[in-house]
Tab-separated table of C-alpha atoms in Angstrom:
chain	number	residue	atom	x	y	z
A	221	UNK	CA	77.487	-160.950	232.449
A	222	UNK	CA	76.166	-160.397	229.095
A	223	UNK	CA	72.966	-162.125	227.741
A	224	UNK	CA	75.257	-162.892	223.923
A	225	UNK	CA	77.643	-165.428	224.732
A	226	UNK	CA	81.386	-165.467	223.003
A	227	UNK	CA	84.292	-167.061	223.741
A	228	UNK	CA	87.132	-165.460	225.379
A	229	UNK	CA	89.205	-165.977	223.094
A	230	UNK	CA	90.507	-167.836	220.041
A	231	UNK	CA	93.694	-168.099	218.097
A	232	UNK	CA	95.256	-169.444	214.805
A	233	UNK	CA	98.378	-169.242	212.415
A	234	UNK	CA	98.230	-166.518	209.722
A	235	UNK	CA	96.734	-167.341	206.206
A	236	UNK	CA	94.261	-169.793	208.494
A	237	UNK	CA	90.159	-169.228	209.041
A	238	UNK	CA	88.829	-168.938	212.882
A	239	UNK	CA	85.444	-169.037	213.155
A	240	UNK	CA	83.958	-166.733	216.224
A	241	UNK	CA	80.391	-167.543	218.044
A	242	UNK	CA	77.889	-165.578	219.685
A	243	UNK	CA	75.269	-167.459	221.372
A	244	UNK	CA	71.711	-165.659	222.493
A	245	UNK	CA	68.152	-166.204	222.792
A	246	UNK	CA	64.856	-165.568	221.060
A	247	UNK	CA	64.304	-162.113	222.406
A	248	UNK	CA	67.714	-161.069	220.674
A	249	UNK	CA	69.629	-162.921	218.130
A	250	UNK	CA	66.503	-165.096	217.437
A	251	UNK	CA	64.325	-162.323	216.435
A	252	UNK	CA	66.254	-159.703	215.417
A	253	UNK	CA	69.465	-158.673	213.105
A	254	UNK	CA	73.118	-159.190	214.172
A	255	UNK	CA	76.055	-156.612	213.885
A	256	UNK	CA	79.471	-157.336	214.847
A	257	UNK	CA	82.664	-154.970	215.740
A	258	UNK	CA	86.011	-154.619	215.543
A	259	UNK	CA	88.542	-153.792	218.284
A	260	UNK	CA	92.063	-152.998	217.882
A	261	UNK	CA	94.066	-152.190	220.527
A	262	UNK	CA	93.778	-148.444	221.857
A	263	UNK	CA	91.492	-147.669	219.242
A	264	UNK	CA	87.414	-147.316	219.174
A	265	UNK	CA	85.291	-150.424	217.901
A	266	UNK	CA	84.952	-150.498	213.807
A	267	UNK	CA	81.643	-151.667	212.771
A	268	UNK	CA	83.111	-154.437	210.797
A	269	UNK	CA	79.037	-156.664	209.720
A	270	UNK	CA	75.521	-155.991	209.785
A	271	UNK	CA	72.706	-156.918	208.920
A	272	UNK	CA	74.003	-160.681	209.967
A	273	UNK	CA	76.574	-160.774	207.255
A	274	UNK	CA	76.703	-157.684	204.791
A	275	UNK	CA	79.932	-156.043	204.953
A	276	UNK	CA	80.498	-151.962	204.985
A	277	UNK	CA	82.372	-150.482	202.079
A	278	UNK	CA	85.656	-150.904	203.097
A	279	UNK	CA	85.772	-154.059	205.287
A	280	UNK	CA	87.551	-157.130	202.929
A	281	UNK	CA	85.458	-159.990	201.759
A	282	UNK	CA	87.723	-162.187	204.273
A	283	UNK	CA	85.373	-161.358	207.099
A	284	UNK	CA	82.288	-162.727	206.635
A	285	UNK	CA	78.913	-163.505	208.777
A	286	UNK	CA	76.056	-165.331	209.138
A	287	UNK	CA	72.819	-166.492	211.564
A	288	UNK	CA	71.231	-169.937	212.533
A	289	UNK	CA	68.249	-169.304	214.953
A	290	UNK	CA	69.675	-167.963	218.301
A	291	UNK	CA	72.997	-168.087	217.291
A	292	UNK	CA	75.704	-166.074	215.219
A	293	UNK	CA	79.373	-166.914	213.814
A	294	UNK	CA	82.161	-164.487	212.074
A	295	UNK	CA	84.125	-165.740	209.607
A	296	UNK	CA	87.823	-164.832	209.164
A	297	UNK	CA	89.849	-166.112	206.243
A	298	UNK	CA	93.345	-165.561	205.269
A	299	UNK	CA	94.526	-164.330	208.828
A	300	UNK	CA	96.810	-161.736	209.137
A	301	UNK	CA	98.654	-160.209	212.026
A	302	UNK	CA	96.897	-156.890	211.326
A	303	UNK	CA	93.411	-158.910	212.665
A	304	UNK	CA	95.208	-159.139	216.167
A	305	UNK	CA	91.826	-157.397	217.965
A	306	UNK	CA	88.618	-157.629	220.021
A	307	UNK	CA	85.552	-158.695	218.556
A	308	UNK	CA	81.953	-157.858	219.554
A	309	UNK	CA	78.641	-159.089	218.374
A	310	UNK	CA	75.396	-156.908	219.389
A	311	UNK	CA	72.172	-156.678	218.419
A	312	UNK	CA	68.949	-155.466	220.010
A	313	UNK	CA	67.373	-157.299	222.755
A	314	UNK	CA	63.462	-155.976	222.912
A	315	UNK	CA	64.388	-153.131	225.188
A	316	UNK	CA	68.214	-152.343	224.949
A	317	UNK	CA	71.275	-152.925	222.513
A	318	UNK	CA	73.449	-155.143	223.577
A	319	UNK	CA	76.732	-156.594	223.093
A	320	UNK	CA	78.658	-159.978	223.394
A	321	UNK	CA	81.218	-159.970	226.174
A	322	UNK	CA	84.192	-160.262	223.314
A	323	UNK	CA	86.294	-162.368	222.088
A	324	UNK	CA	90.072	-161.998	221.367
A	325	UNK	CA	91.759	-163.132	218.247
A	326	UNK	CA	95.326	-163.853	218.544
A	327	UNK	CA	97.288	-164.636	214.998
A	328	UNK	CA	100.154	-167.123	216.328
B	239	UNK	CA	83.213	-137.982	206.131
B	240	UNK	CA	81.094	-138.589	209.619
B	241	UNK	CA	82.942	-138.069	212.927
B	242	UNK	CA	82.284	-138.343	216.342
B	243	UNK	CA	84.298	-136.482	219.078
B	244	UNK	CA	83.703	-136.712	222.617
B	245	UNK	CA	84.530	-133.697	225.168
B	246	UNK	CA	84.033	-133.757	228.967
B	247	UNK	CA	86.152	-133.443	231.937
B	248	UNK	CA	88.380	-137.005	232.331
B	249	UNK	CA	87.774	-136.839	235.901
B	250	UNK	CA	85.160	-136.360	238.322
B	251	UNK	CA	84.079	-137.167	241.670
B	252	UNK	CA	82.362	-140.002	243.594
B	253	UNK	CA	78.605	-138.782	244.247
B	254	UNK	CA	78.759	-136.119	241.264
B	255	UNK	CA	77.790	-136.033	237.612
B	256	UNK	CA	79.576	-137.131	234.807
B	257	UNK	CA	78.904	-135.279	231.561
B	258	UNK	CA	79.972	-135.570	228.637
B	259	UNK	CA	79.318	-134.321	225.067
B	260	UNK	CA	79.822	-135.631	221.751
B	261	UNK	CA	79.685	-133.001	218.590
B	262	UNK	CA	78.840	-135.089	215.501
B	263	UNK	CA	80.400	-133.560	211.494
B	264	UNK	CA	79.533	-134.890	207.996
B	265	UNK	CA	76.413	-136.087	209.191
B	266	UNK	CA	72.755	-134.043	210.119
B	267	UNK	CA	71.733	-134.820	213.808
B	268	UNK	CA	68.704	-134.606	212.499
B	269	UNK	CA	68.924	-137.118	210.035
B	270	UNK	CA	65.666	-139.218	210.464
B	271	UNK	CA	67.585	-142.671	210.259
B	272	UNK	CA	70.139	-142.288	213.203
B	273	UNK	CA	69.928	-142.934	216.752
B	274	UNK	CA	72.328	-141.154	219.417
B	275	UNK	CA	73.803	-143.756	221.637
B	276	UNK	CA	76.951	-143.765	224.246
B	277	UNK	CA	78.753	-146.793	225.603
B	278	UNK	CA	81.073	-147.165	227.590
B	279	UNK	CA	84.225	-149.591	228.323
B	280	UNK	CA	85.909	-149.923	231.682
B	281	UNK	CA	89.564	-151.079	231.194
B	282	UNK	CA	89.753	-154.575	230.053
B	283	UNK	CA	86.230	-155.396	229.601
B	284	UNK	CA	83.587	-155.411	227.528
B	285	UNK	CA	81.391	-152.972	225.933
B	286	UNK	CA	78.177	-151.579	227.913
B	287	UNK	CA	75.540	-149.942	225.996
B	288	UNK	CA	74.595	-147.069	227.934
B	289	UNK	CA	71.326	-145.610	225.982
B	290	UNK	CA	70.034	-143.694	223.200
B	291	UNK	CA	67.879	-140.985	221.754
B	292	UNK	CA	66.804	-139.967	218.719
B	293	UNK	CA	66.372	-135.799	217.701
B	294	UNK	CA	62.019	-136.063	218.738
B	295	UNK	CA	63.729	-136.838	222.525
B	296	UNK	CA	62.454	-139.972	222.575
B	297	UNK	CA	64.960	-142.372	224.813
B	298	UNK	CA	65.977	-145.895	225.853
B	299	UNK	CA	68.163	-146.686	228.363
B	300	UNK	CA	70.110	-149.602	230.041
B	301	UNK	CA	67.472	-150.452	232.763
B	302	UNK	CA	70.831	-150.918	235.195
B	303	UNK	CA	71.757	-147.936	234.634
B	304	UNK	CA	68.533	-145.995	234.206
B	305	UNK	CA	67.866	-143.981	237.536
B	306	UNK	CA	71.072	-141.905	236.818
B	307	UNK	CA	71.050	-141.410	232.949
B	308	UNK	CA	70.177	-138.787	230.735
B	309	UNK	CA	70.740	-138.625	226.980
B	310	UNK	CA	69.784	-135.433	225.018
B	311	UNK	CA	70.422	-133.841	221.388
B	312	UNK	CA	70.978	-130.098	221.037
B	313	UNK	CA	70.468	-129.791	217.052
B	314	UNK	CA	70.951	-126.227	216.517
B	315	UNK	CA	74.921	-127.668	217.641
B	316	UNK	CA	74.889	-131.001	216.005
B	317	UNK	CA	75.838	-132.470	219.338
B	318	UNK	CA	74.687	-134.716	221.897
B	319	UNK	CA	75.465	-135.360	225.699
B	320	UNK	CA	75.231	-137.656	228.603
B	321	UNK	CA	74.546	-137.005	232.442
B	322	UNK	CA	75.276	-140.246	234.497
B	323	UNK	CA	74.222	-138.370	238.512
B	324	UNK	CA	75.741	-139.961	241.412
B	325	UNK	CA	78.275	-141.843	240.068
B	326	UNK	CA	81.387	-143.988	241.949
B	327	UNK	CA	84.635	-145.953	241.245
B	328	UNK	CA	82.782	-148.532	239.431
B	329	UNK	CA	81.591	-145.720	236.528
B	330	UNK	CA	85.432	-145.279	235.791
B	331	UNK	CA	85.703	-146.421	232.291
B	332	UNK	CA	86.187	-145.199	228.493
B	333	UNK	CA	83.417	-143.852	227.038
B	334	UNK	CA	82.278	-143.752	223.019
B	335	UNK	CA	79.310	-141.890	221.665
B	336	UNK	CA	78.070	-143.330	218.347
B	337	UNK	CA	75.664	-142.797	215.837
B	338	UNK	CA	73.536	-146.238	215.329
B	339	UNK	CA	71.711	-146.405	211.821
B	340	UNK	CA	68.203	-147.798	212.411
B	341	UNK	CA	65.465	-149.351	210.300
B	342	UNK	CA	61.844	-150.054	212.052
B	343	UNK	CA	59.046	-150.626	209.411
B	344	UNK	CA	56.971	-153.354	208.979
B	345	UNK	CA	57.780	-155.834	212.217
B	346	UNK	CA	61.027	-155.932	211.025
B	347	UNK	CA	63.835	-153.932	212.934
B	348	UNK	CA	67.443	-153.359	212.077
B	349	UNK	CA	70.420	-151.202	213.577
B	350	UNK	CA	73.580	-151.172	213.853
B	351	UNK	CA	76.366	-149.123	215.482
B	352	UNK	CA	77.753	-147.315	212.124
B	353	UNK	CA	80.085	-144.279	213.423
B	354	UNK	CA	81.963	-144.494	216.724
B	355	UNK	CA	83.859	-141.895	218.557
B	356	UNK	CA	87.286	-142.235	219.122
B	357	UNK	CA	86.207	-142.438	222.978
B	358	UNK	CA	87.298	-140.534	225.802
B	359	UNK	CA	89.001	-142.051	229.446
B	360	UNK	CA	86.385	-140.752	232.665
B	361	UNK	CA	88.254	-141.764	236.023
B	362	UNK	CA	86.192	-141.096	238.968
B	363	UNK	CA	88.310	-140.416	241.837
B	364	UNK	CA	88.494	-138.302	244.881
């Protein structure tokens, strides 16, 4: 059971947005920086935000992220099939990183 | 560019150690902004943080996970390892080392997992 809350899963059609959550607390999200990841299958998590919504070289200006108190959200516009994957949200928690259970996008 | 490449056997026994190493290129161990960390995955779940340490040997680990975990950094090899003692069915899972950019000045503290291995499958079986 993790302490950052996502939901299991969402879905849309290609070239639509999907917004994902990630719900914590004060002693995490509240008081400290979110990152977020992203899965594809068989492969290693991609660090895909951080900071709460600054984007590594590379990553397309279609994902985007932001904060509100205890709570986190990634952005995804313009779905394509190629964002079929697992996505994570972590951030530090006083003591230990942690990381959102996941949540997994399915383009319809 | 920076990668990360675990090595380790991909099975071991219930009540033995697991270790594992992970031999970081393009990228100083030593590099005073980086933290050390492994995680692990056990098939279809989610991601575990297992611990850290940075190159003074300072550590943090998952408190539920503590009593059998040990993360060190050899520098003179640019790699760094993980000893999980004692471990059973439950430990089976994919593991990733990483190398987690940090920032700690001021009251204010950032990181961020920025380089991943490409992870490695540990079964532990008899």
């Amino acid at each position: 059971q993790s302490v950052l809350t996502q939901p299991p899963s969402v879905s849309a059609a290609p070239g639509q947005k999907v917004t994902i959550s990630c719900s914590g607390s004060s002693s995490n999200i509240g008081n400290n920086y979110v990152s977020w990841y992203q899965q594809l299958p068989g492969t290693a998590p991609k660090l895909l935000i951080y900071e709460n919504n600054k984007r590594p070289s590379g990553i397309p200006d279609r994902f985007s992220g932001s904060k509100s108190g205890t709570s986190a959200t990634l952005g995804i516009t313009g779905l394509q099939t190629g964002d079929e994957a697992d996505y994570y949200c972590g951030t530090w928690d006083g003591s230990l990183s942690t990381f959102g259970g996941g949540t997994k996008l399915t383009v319809l | 560019q920076v990668q990360l490449q675990e090595s380790g056997p991909g099975l071991v026994k219930p009540s033995q150690t697991l270790s594992l190493t992970c031999t970081v290129s393009g990228v100083s161990i030593t590099s005073g902004s980086y933290y050390w960390s492994w995680i692990r995955q056990p098939a279809g779940k989610g991601l575990e943080w297992i611990g850290r340490s940075d190159t003074s040997g300072s550590t943090n680990y998952n408190p539920a996970l503590k009593s059998r975990v040990t993360i060190s950094v050899d520098t003179s090899k640019n790699q760094f390892s993980l000893n999980l003692s004692s471990v059973t069915a439950a430990d089976t899972a994919v593991y990733y080392c990483a190398g987690v950019y940090f920032y700690d000045a001021y009251g204010d503290y950032l990181e961020y997992f920025q380089y991943w291995g490409q992870g490695t499958l540990v079964t532990v079986s008899s």
